[in-house]
PDB file of C-alpha atoms in Angstrom:
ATOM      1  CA  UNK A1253       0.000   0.000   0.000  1.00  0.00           C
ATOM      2  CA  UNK A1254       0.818   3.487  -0.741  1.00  0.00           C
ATOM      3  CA  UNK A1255       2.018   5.094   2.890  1.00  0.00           C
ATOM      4  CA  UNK A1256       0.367   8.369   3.865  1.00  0.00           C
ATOM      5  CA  UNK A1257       2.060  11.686   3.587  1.00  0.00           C
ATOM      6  CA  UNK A1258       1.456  14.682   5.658  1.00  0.00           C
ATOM      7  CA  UNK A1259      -0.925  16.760   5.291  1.00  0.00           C
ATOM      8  CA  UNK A1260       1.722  20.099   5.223  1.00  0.00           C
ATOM      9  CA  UNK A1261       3.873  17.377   2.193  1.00  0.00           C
ATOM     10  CA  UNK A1262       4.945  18.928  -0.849  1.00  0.00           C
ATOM     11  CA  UNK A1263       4.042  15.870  -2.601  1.00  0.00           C
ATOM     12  CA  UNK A1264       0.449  15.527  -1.103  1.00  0.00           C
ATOM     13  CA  UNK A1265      -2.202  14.167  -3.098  1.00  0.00           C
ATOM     14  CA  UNK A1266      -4.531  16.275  -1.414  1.00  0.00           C
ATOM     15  CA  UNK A1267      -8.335  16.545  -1.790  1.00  0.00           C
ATOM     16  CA  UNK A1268      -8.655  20.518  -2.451  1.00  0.00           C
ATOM     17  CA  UNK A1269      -6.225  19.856  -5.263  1.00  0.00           C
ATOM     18  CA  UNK A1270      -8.121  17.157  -6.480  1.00  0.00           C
ATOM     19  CA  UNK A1271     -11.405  19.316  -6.909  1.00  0.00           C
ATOM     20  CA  UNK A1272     -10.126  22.426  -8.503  1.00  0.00           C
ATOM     21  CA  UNK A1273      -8.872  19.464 -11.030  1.00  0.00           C
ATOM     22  CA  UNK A1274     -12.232  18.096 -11.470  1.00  0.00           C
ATOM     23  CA  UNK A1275     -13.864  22.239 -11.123  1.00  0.00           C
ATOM     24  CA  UNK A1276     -11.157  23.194 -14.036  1.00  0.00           C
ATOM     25  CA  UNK A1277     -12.489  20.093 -16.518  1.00  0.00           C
ATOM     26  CA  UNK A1278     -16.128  20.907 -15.676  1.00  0.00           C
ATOM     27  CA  UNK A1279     -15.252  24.573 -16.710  1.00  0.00           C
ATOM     28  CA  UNK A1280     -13.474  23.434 -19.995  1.00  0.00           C
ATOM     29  CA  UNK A1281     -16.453  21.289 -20.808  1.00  0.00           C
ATOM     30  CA  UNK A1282     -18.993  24.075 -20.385  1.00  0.00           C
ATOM     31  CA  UNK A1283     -17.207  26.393 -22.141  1.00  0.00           C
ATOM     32  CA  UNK A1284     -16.920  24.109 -25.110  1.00  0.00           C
ATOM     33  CA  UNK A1285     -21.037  23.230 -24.849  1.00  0.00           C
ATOM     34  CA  UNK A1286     -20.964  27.177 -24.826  1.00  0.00           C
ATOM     35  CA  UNK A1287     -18.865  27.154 -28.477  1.00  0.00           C
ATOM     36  CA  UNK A1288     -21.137  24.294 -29.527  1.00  0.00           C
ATOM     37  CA  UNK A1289     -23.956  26.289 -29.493  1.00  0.00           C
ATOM     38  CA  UNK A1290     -22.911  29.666 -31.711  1.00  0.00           C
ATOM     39  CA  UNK A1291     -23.654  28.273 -34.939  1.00  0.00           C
ATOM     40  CA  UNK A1292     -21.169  30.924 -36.454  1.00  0.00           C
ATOM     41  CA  UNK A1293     -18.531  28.942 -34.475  1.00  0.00           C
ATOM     42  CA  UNK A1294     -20.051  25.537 -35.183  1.00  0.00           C
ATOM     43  CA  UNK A1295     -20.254  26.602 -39.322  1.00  0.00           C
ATOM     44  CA  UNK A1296     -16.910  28.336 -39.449  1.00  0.00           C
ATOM     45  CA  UNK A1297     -15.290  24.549 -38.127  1.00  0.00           C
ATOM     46  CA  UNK A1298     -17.739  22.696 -40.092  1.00  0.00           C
ATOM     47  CA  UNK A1299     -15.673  24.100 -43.612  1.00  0.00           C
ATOM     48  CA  UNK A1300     -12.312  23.861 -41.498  1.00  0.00           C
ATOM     49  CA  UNK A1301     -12.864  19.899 -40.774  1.00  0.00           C
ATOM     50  CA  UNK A1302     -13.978  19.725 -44.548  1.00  0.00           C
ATOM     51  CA  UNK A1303     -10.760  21.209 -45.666  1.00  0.00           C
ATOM     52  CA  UNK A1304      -9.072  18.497 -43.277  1.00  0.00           C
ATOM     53  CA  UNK A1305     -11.210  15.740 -44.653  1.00  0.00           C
ATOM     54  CA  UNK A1306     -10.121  16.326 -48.288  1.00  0.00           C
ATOM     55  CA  UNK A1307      -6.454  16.100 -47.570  1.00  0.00           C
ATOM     56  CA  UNK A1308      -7.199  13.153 -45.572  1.00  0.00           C
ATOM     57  CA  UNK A1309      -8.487  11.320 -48.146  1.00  0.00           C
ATOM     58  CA  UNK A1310      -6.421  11.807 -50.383  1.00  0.00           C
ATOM     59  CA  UNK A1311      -3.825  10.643 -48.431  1.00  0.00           C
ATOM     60  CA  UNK A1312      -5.752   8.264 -45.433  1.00  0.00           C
ATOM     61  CA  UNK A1313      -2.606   6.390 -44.315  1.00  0.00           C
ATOM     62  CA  UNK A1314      -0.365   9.293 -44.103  1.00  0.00           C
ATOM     63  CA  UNK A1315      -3.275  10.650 -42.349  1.00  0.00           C
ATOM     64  CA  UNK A1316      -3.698   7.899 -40.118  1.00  0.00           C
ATOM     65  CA  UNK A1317      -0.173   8.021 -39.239  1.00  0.00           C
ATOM     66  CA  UNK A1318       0.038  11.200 -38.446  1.00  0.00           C
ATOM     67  CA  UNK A1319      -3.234  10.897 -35.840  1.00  0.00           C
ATOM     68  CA  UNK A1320      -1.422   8.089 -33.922  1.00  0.00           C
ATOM     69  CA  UNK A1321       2.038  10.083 -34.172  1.00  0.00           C
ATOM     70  CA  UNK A1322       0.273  12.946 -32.861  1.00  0.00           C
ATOM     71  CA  UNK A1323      -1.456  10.525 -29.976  1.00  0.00           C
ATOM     72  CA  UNK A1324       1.584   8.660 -29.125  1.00  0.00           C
ATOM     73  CA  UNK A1325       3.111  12.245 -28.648  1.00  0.00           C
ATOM     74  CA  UNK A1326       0.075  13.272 -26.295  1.00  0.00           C
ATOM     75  CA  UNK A1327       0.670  10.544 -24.123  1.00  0.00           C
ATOM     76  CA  UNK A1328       4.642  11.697 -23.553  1.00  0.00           C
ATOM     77  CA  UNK A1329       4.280  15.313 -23.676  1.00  0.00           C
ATOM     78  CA  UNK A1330       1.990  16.777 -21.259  1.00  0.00           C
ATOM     79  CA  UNK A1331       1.552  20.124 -22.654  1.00  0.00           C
ATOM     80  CA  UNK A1332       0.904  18.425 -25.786  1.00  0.00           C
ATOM     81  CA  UNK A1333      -2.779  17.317 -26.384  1.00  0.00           C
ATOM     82  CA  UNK A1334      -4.186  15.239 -29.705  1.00  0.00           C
ATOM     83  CA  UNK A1335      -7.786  15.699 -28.398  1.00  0.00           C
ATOM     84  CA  UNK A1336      -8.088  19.275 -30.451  1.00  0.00           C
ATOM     85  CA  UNK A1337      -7.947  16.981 -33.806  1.00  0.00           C
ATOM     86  CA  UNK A1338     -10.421  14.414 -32.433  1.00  0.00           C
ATOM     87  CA  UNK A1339     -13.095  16.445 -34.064  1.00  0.00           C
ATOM     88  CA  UNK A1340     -11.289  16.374 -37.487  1.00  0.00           C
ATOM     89  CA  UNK A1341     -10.586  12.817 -36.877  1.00  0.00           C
ATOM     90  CA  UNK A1342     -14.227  11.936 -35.853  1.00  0.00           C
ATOM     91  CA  UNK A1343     -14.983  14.002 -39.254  1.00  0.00           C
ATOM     92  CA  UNK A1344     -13.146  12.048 -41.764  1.00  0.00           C
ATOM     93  CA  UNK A1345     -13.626   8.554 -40.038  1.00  0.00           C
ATOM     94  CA  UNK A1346     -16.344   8.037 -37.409  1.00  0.00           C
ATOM     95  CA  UNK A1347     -16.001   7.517 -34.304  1.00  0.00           C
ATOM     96  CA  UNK A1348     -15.719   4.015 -34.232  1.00  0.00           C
ATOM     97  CA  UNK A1349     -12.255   4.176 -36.179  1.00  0.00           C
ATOM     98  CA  UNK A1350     -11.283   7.338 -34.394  1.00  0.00           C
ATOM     99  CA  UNK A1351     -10.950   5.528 -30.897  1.00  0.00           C
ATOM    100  CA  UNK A1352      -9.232   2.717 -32.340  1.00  0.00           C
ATOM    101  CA  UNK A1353      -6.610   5.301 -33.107  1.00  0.00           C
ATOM    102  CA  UNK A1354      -6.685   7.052 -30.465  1.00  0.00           C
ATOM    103  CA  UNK A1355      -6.260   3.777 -28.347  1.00  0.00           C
ATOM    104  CA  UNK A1356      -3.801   2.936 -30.422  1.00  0.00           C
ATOM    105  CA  UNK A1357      -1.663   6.279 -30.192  1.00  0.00           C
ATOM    106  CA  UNK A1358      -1.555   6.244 -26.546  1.00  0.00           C
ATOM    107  CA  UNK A1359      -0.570   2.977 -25.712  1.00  0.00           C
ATOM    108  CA  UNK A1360       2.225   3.534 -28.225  1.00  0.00           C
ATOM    109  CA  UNK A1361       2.573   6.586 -26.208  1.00  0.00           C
ATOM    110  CA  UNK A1362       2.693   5.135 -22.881  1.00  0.00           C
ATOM    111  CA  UNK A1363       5.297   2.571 -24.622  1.00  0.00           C
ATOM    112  CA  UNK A1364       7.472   5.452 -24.995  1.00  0.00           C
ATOM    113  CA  UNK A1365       7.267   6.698 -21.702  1.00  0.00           C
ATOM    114  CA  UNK A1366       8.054   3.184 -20.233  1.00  0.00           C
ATOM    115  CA  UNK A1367      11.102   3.045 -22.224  1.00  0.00           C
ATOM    116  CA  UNK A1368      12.000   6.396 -21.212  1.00  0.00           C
ATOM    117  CA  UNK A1369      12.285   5.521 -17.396  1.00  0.00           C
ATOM    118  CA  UNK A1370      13.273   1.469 -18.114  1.00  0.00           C
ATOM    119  CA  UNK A1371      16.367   2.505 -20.798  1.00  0.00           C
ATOM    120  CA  UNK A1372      17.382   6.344 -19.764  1.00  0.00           C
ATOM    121  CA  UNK A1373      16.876   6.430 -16.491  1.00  0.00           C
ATOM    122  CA  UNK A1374      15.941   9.189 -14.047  1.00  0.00           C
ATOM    123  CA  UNK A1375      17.282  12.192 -15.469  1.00  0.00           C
ATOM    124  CA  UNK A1376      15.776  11.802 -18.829  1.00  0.00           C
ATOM    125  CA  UNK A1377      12.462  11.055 -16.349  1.00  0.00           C
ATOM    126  CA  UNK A1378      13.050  14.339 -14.502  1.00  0.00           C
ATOM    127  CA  UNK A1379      12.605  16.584 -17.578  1.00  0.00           C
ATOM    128  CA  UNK A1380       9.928  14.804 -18.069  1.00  0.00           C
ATOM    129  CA  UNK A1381       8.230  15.142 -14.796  1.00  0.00           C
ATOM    130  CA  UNK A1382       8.194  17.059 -12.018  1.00  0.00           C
ATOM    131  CA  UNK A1383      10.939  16.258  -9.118  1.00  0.00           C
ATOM    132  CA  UNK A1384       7.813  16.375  -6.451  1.00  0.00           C
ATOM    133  CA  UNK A1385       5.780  14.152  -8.518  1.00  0.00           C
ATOM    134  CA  UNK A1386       8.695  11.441  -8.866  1.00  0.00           C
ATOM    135  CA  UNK A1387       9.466  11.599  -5.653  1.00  0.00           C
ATOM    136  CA  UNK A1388       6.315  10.858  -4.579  1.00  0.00           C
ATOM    137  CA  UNK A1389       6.015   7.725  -5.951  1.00  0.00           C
ATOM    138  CA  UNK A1390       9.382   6.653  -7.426  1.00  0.00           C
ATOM    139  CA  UNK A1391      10.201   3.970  -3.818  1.00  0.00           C
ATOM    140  CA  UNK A1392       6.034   3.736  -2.847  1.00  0.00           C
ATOM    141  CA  UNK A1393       5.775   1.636  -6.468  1.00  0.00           C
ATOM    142  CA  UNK A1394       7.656  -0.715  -6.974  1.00  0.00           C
ATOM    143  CA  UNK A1395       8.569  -4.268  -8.514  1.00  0.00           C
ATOM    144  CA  UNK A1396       5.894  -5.858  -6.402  1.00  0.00           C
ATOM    145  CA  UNK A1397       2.892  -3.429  -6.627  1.00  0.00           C
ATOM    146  CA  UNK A1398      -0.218  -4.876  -7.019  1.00  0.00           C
ATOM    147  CA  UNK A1399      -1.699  -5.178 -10.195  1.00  0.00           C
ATOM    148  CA  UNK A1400      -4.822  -3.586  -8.821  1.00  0.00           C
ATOM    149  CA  UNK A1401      -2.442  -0.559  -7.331  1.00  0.00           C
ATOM    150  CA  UNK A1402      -1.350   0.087 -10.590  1.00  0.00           C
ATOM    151  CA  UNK A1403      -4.495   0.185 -12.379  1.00  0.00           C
ATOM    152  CA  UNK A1404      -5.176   3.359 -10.231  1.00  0.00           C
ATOM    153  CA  UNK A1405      -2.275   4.785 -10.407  1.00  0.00           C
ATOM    154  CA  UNK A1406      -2.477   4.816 -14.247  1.00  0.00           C
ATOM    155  CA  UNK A1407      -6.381   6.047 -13.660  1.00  0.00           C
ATOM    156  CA  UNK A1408      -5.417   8.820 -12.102  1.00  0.00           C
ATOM    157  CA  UNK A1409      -2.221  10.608 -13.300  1.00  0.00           C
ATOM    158  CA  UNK A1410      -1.372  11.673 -16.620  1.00  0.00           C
ATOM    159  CA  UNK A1411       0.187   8.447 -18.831  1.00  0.00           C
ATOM    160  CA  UNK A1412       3.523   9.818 -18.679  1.00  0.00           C
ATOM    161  CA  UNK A1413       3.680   9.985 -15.132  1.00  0.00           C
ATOM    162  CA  UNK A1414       2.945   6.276 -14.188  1.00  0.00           C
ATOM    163  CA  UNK A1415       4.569   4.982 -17.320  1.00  0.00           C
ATOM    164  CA  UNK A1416       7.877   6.774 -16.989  1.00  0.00           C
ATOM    165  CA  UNK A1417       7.938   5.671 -12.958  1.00  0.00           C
ATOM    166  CA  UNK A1418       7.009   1.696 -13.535  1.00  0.00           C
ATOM    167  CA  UNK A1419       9.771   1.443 -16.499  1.00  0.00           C
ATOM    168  CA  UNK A1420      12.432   3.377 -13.957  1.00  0.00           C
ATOM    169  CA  UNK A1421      11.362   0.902 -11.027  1.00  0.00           C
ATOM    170  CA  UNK A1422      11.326  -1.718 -13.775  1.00  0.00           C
ATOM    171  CA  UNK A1423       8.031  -3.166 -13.085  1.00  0.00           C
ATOM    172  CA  UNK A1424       6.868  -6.011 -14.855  1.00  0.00           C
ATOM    173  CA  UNK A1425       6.465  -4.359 -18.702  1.00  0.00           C
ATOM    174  CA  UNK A1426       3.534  -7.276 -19.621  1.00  0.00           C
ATOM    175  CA  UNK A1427       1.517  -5.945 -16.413  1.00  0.00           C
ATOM    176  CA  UNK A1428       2.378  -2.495 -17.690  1.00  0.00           C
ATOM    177  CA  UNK A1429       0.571  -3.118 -21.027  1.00  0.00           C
ATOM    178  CA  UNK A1430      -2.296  -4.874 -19.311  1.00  0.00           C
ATOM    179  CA  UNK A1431      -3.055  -2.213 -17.034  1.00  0.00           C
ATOM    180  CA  UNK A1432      -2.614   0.577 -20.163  1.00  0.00           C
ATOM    181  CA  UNK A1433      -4.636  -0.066 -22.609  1.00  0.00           C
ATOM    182  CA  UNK A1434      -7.212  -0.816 -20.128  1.00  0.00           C
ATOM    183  CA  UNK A1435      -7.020   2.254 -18.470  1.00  0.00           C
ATOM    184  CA  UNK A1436      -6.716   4.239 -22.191  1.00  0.00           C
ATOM    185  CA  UNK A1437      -9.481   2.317 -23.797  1.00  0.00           C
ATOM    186  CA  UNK A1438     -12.814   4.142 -21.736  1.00  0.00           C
ATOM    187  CA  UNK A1439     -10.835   7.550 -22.221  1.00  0.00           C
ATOM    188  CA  UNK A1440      -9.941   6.938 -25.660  1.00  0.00           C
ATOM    189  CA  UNK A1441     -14.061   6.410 -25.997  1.00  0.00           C
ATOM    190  CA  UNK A1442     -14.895   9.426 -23.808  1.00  0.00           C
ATOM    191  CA  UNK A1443     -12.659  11.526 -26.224  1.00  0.00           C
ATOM    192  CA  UNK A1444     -14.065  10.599 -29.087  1.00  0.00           C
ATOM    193  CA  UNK A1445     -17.564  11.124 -27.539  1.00  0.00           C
ATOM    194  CA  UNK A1446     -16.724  14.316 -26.509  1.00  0.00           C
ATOM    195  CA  UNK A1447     -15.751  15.370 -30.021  1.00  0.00           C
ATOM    196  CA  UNK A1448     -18.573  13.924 -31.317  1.00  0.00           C
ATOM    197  CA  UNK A1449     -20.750  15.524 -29.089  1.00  0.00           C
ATOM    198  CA  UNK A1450     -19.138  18.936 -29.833  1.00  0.00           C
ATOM    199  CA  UNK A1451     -19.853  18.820 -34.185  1.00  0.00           C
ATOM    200  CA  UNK A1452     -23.273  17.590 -33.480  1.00  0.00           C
ATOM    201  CA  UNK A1453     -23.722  20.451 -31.144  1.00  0.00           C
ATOM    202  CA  UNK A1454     -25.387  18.423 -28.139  1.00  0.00           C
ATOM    203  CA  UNK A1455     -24.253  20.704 -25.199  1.00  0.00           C
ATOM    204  CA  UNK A1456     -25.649  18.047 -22.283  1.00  0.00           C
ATOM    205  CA  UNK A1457     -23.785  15.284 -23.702  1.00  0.00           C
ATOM    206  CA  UNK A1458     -20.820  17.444 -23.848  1.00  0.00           C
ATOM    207  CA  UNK A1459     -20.855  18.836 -20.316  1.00  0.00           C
ATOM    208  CA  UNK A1460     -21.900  15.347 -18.887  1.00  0.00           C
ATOM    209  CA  UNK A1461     -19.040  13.136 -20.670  1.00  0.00           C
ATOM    210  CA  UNK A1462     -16.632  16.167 -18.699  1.00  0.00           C
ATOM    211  CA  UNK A1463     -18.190  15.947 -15.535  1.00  0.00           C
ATOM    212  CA  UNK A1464     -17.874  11.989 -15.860  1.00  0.00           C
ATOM    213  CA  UNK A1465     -14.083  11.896 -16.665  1.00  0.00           C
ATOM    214  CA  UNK A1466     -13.263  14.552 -13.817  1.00  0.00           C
ATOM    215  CA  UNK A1467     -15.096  12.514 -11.140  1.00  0.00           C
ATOM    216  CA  UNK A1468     -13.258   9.153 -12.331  1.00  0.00           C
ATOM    217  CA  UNK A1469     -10.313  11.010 -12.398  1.00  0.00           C
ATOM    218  CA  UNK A1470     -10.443  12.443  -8.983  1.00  0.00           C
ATOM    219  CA  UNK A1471     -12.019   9.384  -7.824  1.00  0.00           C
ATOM    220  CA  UNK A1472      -8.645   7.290  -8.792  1.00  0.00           C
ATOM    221  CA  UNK A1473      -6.535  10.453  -7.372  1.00  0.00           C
ATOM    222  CA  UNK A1474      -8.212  10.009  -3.487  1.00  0.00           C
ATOM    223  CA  UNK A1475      -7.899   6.054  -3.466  1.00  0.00           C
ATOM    224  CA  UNK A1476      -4.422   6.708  -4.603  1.00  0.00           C
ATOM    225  CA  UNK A1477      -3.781   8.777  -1.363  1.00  0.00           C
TER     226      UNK A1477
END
C-alpha cells in the first residue's frame, strides 16, 4: 500500500487539489457546450474539418499516421494534447475508427514513456516530470505493486507519469501493457464522444461526458492517497 504523507507534504495528493482538477475540466467542458452552441462557431469549423477531410483522403494512411504520431506524442508530452484533432478525426472517419486510433496512439505513447524511465533512467524522467511528482512515488511503487495498485495509479495521473515511474522501477512491462490499454481504452471512448458531441452540437452530452471523466479522475486520485 501506498504510505500516507502529511498533510503540510509537498508531494500531497490532497483533496482541495483534487477538486479544482475536477472544477477546471467541468469549466473546460462548459465552455466548449458554450462554443457548440454559436452556430457561427459551429459553421466556421464545419468548412475547417472539410478542408481536413479532403487532404485526408487523399492521403488516409499518411493521415492515419500522423493521428497516432500525434497521440503517441500526447501521451509523452503533457503540454501536448491530440484531443483538439479528435473532431477532425471523428470528421473524416467516425467515431468508431477514431478511438481505435486514439487507443492505439496512446498505448504507443505510454510505450514510450516506459522506455523512457526502463532505458534512460531518471534524469531523462526528470525533464519529463516534475521532481515532487517522482518523488512521490518513485520507492512507494515498486517491482511488487499490485496489479490492482497500478491500475489506479495509471487512472489517475497523466500516462507519462505512471509509465515513466514503472519502467524506472522496472516493473513487470507485460503488467504495464495490461493495465494501459485498459485504463486508455474508456478515455480513448470518452474523447471521441466528446468530439462527437461537440460537431453535433449536443451541449448536455458534452458537459456530462466532462463531468464523468473529472469525477473518475479524482475518484482514482483520493484512493491513490
Amino acid at each position: 500500500m501506498i504510505p500516507e504523507t502529511s498533510p503540510g507534504s509537498e508531494t500531497d495528493v490532497g483533496q482541495p487539489s483534487v477538486w479544482k482538477r475536477v472544477l477546471l475540466l467541468i469549466l473546460l467542458c462548459v465552455g466548449l457546450a458554450a462554443l457548440a452552441q454559436s452556430d457561427a462557431v459551429h459553421n466556421r469549423l464545419l468548412q475547417v474539418l472539410g478542408l481536413a477531410e479532403s487532404l485526408i483522403n487523399e492521403r488516409p494512411v499518411l493521415g492515419m499516421s500522423v493521428f497516432v504520431a500525434a497521440s503517441a506524442l500526447s501521451a509523452i508530452l503533457a503540454f501536448f494534447s491530440s484531443a483538439i484533432v479528435v473532431p477532425a478525426a471523428v470528421h473524416a472517419w467516425g467515431a468508431p475508427i477514431t478511438m481505435l486510433l486514439l487507443w492505439t496512439g496512446w498505448t504507443v505513447g505510454g510505450m514510450g514513456t516506459y522506455a523512457v524511465g526502463r532505458w534512460l533512467g531518471r534524469p531523462v524522467v526528470k525533464a519529463m516530470i516534475s521532481d515532487a511528482t517522482l518523488d512521490q512515488f518513485e520507492h512507494r511503487i515498486t517491482t511488487r505493486a499490485p496489479f490492482g495498485l497500478v491500475l489506479l495509479f495509471q487512472f489517475a495521473l497523466p500516462s507519462e507519469v505512471p509509465g515513466s515511474v514503472l519502467g524506472l522501477v522496472r516493473y513487470s512491462f507485460a503488467k504495464y501493457m495490461a493495465a494501459l490499454t485498459i485504463t486508455e481504452l474508456p478515455y480513448a471512448v470518452g474523447t471521441v464522444y466528446l468530439g462527437e458531441s461537440f460537431l453535433e452540437q449536443r451541449t448536455f452530452l458534452i458537459v456530462g461526458i466532462g463531468a464523468a471523466g473529472a469525477i473518475v479522475s479524482a475518484w482514482a486520485l483520493i484512493r491513490l492517497r
